[in-house]
Amino acid sequence: MKGQIQITLSPLWHKNRKLVAIHFAYDDKVKDYVKLCDGVRYSKTYRTFYTVYHHMVINELFDYFRAKKWYVDYSAFNETYTKPKTEQSYRANYKLPPLSENGLKELKGFSKWLQQKRFSQNTVHTYAEVTGLFLRYLDLKQIDTISPRSIEQFNYDFIFSTKKSVSYQNQCISGIKQYIAFKELTIGDFDIKRPNKDKKLPTVLSKTEVKSILDATSNLKHRALLSLVYSAGLRIGEAVNLRPNDIDTERGLIHIRSAKGRKDRYTLLAPRMVPLLETYINHYQPSNFLFEGRLGEAYTQVSARQALKKVLGLAGIKKYVTLHTLRHSFATHLLEGGTDIRYIQELLGHNSPKTTMIYTHVSSTNLSDIKNPFDNL
């Protein structure tokens, strides 16, 4: 479709290293934006941009290109993938055909419809992505009509058989249901139960580990951002969308606007954060967003993740740590310090206290109060 920019991510092997190839129809502005992405290089051998594969890189690239509202096709990484016999054979991993021009128009209309229903931008992109995969699956199977049978077949072939995650399956079900409503289709009930998510406990850093991360962060912007994420218990999306006037130094509060669920809330501004933020603001002089990229746009989540990844090595942290780990650590440290869990729920913006109760399972204070019978033998 004219004007539609599509980025395709695919596996590429070179000298026993797994890479991510980044394909797109030639366009100067797209090429310039791709080159700005940290870690991206150009291969003359394969005549494509690429970056080194790691377990978070697809999410990082997806967020980076999604910030421009470009369509990102990462389906080659949704398939069970093993190293090809030759480095050139990575293209054989494409199992789903690309969307037709009509399919792209449908998907664009679906995205606008979701936006008008006031879904968050993240949800709009996610539902459009999974629905695009479903439409491509229908093309592959030459199915003209959406029916309970075709949805169940897609669920089995593309999700269950390929061992996709529970979260991914739920996203697909939700996206397809919204697409059916968008098309005003009347179909029978389809027998796909939403599986329960795995109840995994969050990774939590000690206060010493958090301090070592912040002390190892020499870049002023990165230090201010990571410190704010931890000290206020922010989601990274909330942090990068803050405006300078959301910081209320007199009241010691931060105003979080239109957070998850389109809710506003206030959270804590630590007194020790004030001089750090003032130094940062005086140096960078942000105008629109508190944390801005090179072109005055909101600092990308990809850049924030890369900043954290770099400093983890410098701090000698061996745990698997994400930006959300800082939020988990903030909540756990509050609980261990005696803060009522109802206040923690408000600070984090949780709808249900059940969500916040997970931190009682990782609090060392609660566990340390238990007398181990081994000590009385």
Short mmCIF file of N, CA and C in Angstrom, two decimals, residues 210-307:
data_model
loop_
_atom_site.label_atom_id
_atom_site.label_comp_id
_atom_site.label_asym_id
_atom_site.label_seq_id
_atom_site.Cartn_x
_atom_site.Cartn_y
_atom_site.Cartn_z
N VAL A 210 20.88 -2.09 43.73
CA VAL A 210 20.34 -0.90 43.07
C VAL A 210 21.37 0.23 43.13
N LYS A 211 21.97 0.43 44.29
CA LYS A 211 22.97 1.49 44.45
C LYS A 211 24.16 1.27 43.53
N SER A 212 24.59 0.01 43.39
CA SER A 212 25.74 -0.27 42.53
C SER A 212 25.42 0.03 41.07
N ILE A 213 24.17 -0.22 40.65
CA ILE A 213 23.75 0.10 39.28
C ILE A 213 23.77 1.60 39.05
N LEU A 214 23.20 2.36 39.99
CA LEU A 214 23.14 3.81 39.83
C LEU A 214 24.53 4.44 39.92
N ASP A 215 25.37 3.90 40.80
CA ASP A 215 26.73 4.44 40.94
C ASP A 215 27.56 4.18 39.69
N ALA A 216 27.25 3.08 38.98
CA ALA A 216 28.00 2.73 37.77
C ALA A 216 27.51 3.49 36.53
N THR A 217 26.43 4.25 36.68
CA THR A 217 25.84 4.98 35.55
C THR A 217 26.46 6.37 35.48
N SER A 218 27.39 6.55 34.57
CA SER A 218 28.10 7.83 34.47
C SER A 218 27.35 8.86 33.63
N ASN A 219 26.55 8.40 32.66
CA ASN A 219 25.79 9.31 31.81
C ASN A 219 24.68 9.97 32.64
N LEU A 220 24.65 11.29 32.64
CA LEU A 220 23.72 12.04 33.49
C LEU A 220 22.27 11.73 33.16
N LYS A 221 21.92 11.67 31.87
CA LYS A 221 20.54 11.38 31.48
C LYS A 221 20.14 9.97 31.93
N HIS A 222 21.02 9.01 31.69
CA HIS A 222 20.71 7.63 32.07
C HIS A 222 20.59 7.49 33.58
N ARG A 223 21.45 8.18 34.32
CA ARG A 223 21.40 8.12 35.78
C ARG A 223 20.09 8.70 36.30
N ALA A 224 19.69 9.84 35.73
CA ALA A 224 18.43 10.47 36.16
C ALA A 224 17.24 9.58 35.84
N LEU A 225 17.26 8.98 34.64
CA LEU A 225 16.14 8.13 34.21
C LEU A 225 16.03 6.88 35.08
N LEU A 226 17.14 6.17 35.26
CA LEU A 226 17.11 4.93 36.04
C LEU A 226 16.78 5.23 37.51
N SER A 227 17.32 6.32 38.03
CA SER A 227 17.02 6.70 39.42
C SER A 227 15.54 7.00 39.60
N LEU A 228 14.95 7.67 38.60
CA LEU A 228 13.53 8.02 38.69
C LEU A 228 12.65 6.78 38.58
N VAL A 229 13.00 5.86 37.69
CA VAL A 229 12.23 4.62 37.55
C VAL A 229 12.19 3.87 38.86
N TYR A 230 13.36 3.76 39.53
CA TYR A 230 13.39 3.05 40.81
C TYR A 230 12.72 3.84 41.93
N SER A 231 13.08 5.12 42.09
CA SER A 231 12.62 5.89 43.25
C SER A 231 11.13 6.19 43.22
N ALA A 232 10.50 6.10 42.04
CA ALA A 232 9.06 6.37 41.93
C ALA A 232 8.27 5.13 41.54
N GLY A 233 8.95 4.00 41.31
CA GLY A 233 8.25 2.77 40.96
C GLY A 233 7.53 2.88 39.63
N LEU A 234 8.18 3.49 38.63
CA LEU A 234 7.53 3.77 37.35
C LEU A 234 7.66 2.61 36.37
N ARG A 235 6.66 2.44 35.53
CA ARG A 235 6.81 1.66 34.32
C ARG A 235 7.66 2.51 33.37
N ILE A 236 8.44 1.86 32.50
CA ILE A 236 9.30 2.64 31.63
C ILE A 236 8.49 3.52 30.68
N GLY A 237 7.32 3.04 30.24
CA GLY A 237 6.47 3.86 29.38
C GLY A 237 6.00 5.13 30.08
N GLU A 238 5.76 5.04 31.39
CA GLU A 238 5.37 6.22 32.17
C GLU A 238 6.54 7.19 32.30
N ALA A 239 7.74 6.65 32.50
CA ALA A 239 8.93 7.50 32.69
C ALA A 239 9.24 8.31 31.45
N VAL A 240 9.24 7.66 30.27
CA VAL A 240 9.65 8.38 29.05
C VAL A 240 8.56 9.33 28.56
N ASN A 241 7.35 9.21 29.08
CA ASN A 241 6.27 10.12 28.67
C ASN A 241 6.04 11.26 29.66
N LEU A 242 6.89 11.34 30.69
CA LEU A 242 6.77 12.44 31.65
C LEU A 242 7.09 13.78 30.98
N ARG A 243 6.40 14.82 31.43
CA ARG A 243 6.70 16.19 31.00
C ARG A 243 7.39 16.91 32.16
N PRO A 244 8.20 17.92 31.88
CA PRO A 244 8.88 18.63 32.96
C PRO A 244 7.94 19.15 34.04
N ASN A 245 6.74 19.61 33.65
CA ASN A 245 5.83 20.16 34.66
C ASN A 245 5.06 19.09 35.43
N ASP A 246 5.34 17.81 35.14
CA ASP A 246 4.75 16.73 35.94
C ASP A 246 5.51 16.53 37.25
N ILE A 247 6.67 17.15 37.37
CA ILE A 247 7.49 17.03 38.57
C ILE A 247 7.12 18.17 39.52
N ASP A 248 6.54 17.84 40.66
CA ASP A 248 6.13 18.84 41.67
C ASP A 248 7.11 18.76 42.83
N THR A 249 8.15 19.58 42.77
CA THR A 249 9.18 19.53 43.80
C THR A 249 8.68 20.05 45.15
N GLU A 250 7.74 21.00 45.14
CA GLU A 250 7.23 21.55 46.40
C GLU A 250 6.45 20.51 47.20
N ARG A 251 5.64 19.73 46.52
CA ARG A 251 4.84 18.72 47.22
C ARG A 251 5.53 17.37 47.30
N GLY A 252 6.64 17.24 46.57
CA GLY A 252 7.36 15.97 46.57
C GLY A 252 6.60 14.86 45.88
N LEU A 253 5.94 15.22 44.76
CA LEU A 253 5.11 14.25 44.03
C LEU A 253 5.41 14.31 42.54
N ILE A 254 5.09 13.21 41.87
CA ILE A 254 5.18 13.12 40.41
C ILE A 254 3.80 12.78 39.89
N HIS A 255 3.33 13.55 38.92
CA HIS A 255 2.00 13.32 38.33
C HIS A 255 2.15 12.40 37.12
N ILE A 256 1.59 11.21 37.23
CA ILE A 256 1.60 10.25 36.12
C ILE A 256 0.28 10.38 35.37
N ARG A 257 0.35 10.75 34.11
CA ARG A 257 -0.87 11.01 33.33
C ARG A 257 -1.15 9.86 32.37
N SER A 258 -2.43 9.48 32.30
CA SER A 258 -2.89 8.47 31.34
C SER A 258 -2.00 7.24 31.35
N ALA A 259 -1.81 6.68 32.52
CA ALA A 259 -1.00 5.47 32.65
C ALA A 259 -1.81 4.26 32.21
N LYS A 260 -1.38 3.08 32.59
CA LYS A 260 -2.09 1.86 32.20
C LYS A 260 -3.54 1.94 32.63
N GLY A 261 -4.44 1.64 31.70
CA GLY A 261 -5.87 1.77 31.99
C GLY A 261 -6.36 3.20 31.88
N ARG A 262 -5.53 4.09 31.27
CA ARG A 262 -5.87 5.51 31.08
C ARG A 262 -6.16 6.20 32.40
N LYS A 263 -5.42 5.83 33.44
CA LYS A 263 -5.63 6.41 34.76
C LYS A 263 -4.48 7.37 35.10
N ASP A 264 -4.84 8.48 35.75
CA ASP A 264 -3.84 9.37 36.33
C ASP A 264 -3.58 8.93 37.78
N ARG A 265 -2.37 9.23 38.26
CA ARG A 265 -2.09 8.99 39.67
C ARG A 265 -0.89 9.84 40.07
N TYR A 266 -0.66 9.93 41.36
CA TYR A 266 0.54 10.57 41.89
C TYR A 266 1.41 9.50 42.52
N THR A 267 2.72 9.68 42.40
CA THR A 267 3.65 8.81 43.09
C THR A 267 4.74 9.68 43.72
N LEU A 268 5.65 9.05 44.45
CA LEU A 268 6.62 9.78 45.26
C LEU A 268 7.75 10.40 44.43
N LEU A 269 8.15 11.60 44.82
CA LEU A 269 9.38 12.21 44.33
C LEU A 269 10.34 12.24 45.52
N ALA A 270 11.34 11.39 45.49
CA ALA A 270 12.29 11.31 46.60
C ALA A 270 13.06 12.62 46.74
N PRO A 271 13.22 13.14 47.95
CA PRO A 271 13.98 14.40 48.13
C PRO A 271 15.37 14.34 47.50
N ARG A 272 16.03 13.16 47.55
CA ARG A 272 17.36 13.04 46.96
C ARG A 272 17.33 13.10 45.44
N MET A 273 16.13 12.92 44.83
CA MET A 273 16.01 13.01 43.38
C MET A 273 16.02 14.45 42.89
N VAL A 274 15.62 15.38 43.77
CA VAL A 274 15.45 16.77 43.33
C VAL A 274 16.74 17.39 42.82
N PRO A 275 17.85 17.36 43.57
CA PRO A 275 19.08 17.95 43.01
C PRO A 275 19.58 17.25 41.75
N LEU A 276 19.39 15.92 41.67
CA LEU A 276 19.79 15.19 40.47
C LEU A 276 18.97 15.65 39.27
N LEU A 277 17.66 15.78 39.44
CA LEU A 277 16.80 16.23 38.34
C LEU A 277 17.11 17.67 37.95
N GLU A 278 17.37 18.52 38.94
CA GLU A 278 17.70 19.92 38.63
C GLU A 278 18.99 20.01 37.82
N THR A 279 19.98 19.21 38.19
CA THR A 279 21.24 19.20 37.43
C THR A 279 21.01 18.70 36.02
N TYR A 280 20.21 17.63 35.91
CA TYR A 280 19.90 17.07 34.59
C TYR A 280 19.16 18.09 33.71
N ILE A 281 18.13 18.74 34.28
CA ILE A 281 17.32 19.69 33.51
C ILE A 281 18.15 20.90 33.09
N ASN A 282 19.00 21.39 33.99
CA ASN A 282 19.85 22.55 33.65
C ASN A 282 20.83 22.20 32.53
N HIS A 283 21.27 20.94 32.50
CA HIS A 283 22.25 20.54 31.48
C HIS A 283 21.58 20.27 30.13
N TYR A 284 20.48 19.50 30.14
CA TYR A 284 19.85 19.08 28.88
C TYR A 284 18.74 20.03 28.41
N GLN A 285 18.16 20.79 29.36
CA GLN A 285 17.08 21.74 29.05
C GLN A 285 15.98 21.12 28.19
N PRO A 286 15.34 20.06 28.66
CA PRO A 286 14.23 19.45 27.90
C PRO A 286 13.06 20.43 27.81
N SER A 287 12.38 20.40 26.69
CA SER A 287 11.27 21.34 26.49
C SER A 287 9.92 20.65 26.47
N ASN A 288 9.81 19.54 25.76
CA ASN A 288 8.52 18.87 25.62
C ASN A 288 8.40 17.71 26.59
N PHE A 289 9.31 16.74 26.47
CA PHE A 289 9.35 15.60 27.38
C PHE A 289 10.50 15.78 28.36
N LEU A 290 10.35 15.21 29.55
CA LEU A 290 11.42 15.29 30.54
C LEU A 290 12.68 14.60 30.02
N PHE A 291 12.50 13.46 29.37
CA PHE A 291 13.62 12.74 28.76
C PHE A 291 13.39 12.69 27.25
N GLU A 292 14.26 13.37 26.52
CA GLU A 292 14.06 13.51 25.08
C GLU A 292 15.19 12.83 24.30
N GLY A 293 14.84 12.38 23.07
CA GLY A 293 15.83 11.82 22.17
C GLY A 293 16.50 12.92 21.37
N ARG A 294 17.18 12.52 20.31
CA ARG A 294 17.96 13.48 19.53
C ARG A 294 17.10 14.50 18.80
N LEU A 295 15.89 14.08 18.42
CA LEU A 295 15.03 14.96 17.62
C LEU A 295 13.94 15.62 18.44
N GLY A 296 14.07 15.61 19.77
CA GLY A 296 13.08 16.25 20.63
C GLY A 296 11.88 15.39 20.92
N GLU A 297 11.89 14.14 20.42
CA GLU A 297 10.79 13.21 20.73
C GLU A 297 11.05 12.57 22.08
N ALA A 298 10.04 11.86 22.57
CA ALA A 298 10.22 11.15 23.84
C ALA A 298 11.35 10.14 23.71
N TYR A 299 12.18 10.04 24.72
CA TYR A 299 13.27 9.06 24.74
C TYR A 299 12.67 7.68 24.57
N THR A 300 13.26 6.86 23.72
CA THR A 300 12.66 5.58 23.41
C THR A 300 12.92 4.55 24.51
N GLN A 301 11.99 3.61 24.65
CA GLN A 301 12.16 2.53 25.61
C GLN A 301 13.35 1.66 25.22
N VAL A 302 13.60 1.53 23.93
CA VAL A 302 14.74 0.74 23.47
C VAL A 302 16.04 1.34 23.99
N SER A 303 16.18 2.66 23.88
CA SER A 303 17.40 3.32 24.34
C SER A 303 17.56 3.15 25.85
N ALA A 304 16.44 3.22 26.58
CA ALA A 304 16.50 3.05 28.03
C ALA A 304 16.95 1.64 28.40
N ARG A 305 16.43 0.65 27.67
CA ARG A 305 16.83 -0.75 27.94
C ARG A 305 18.32 -0.94 27.64
N GLN A 306 18.77 -0.35 26.56
CA GLN A 306 20.18 -0.49 26.19
C GLN A 306 21.08 0.18 27.22
N ALA A 307 20.62 1.30 27.78
CA ALA A 307 21.40 1.98 28.81
C ALA A 307 21.53 1.11 30.05
#
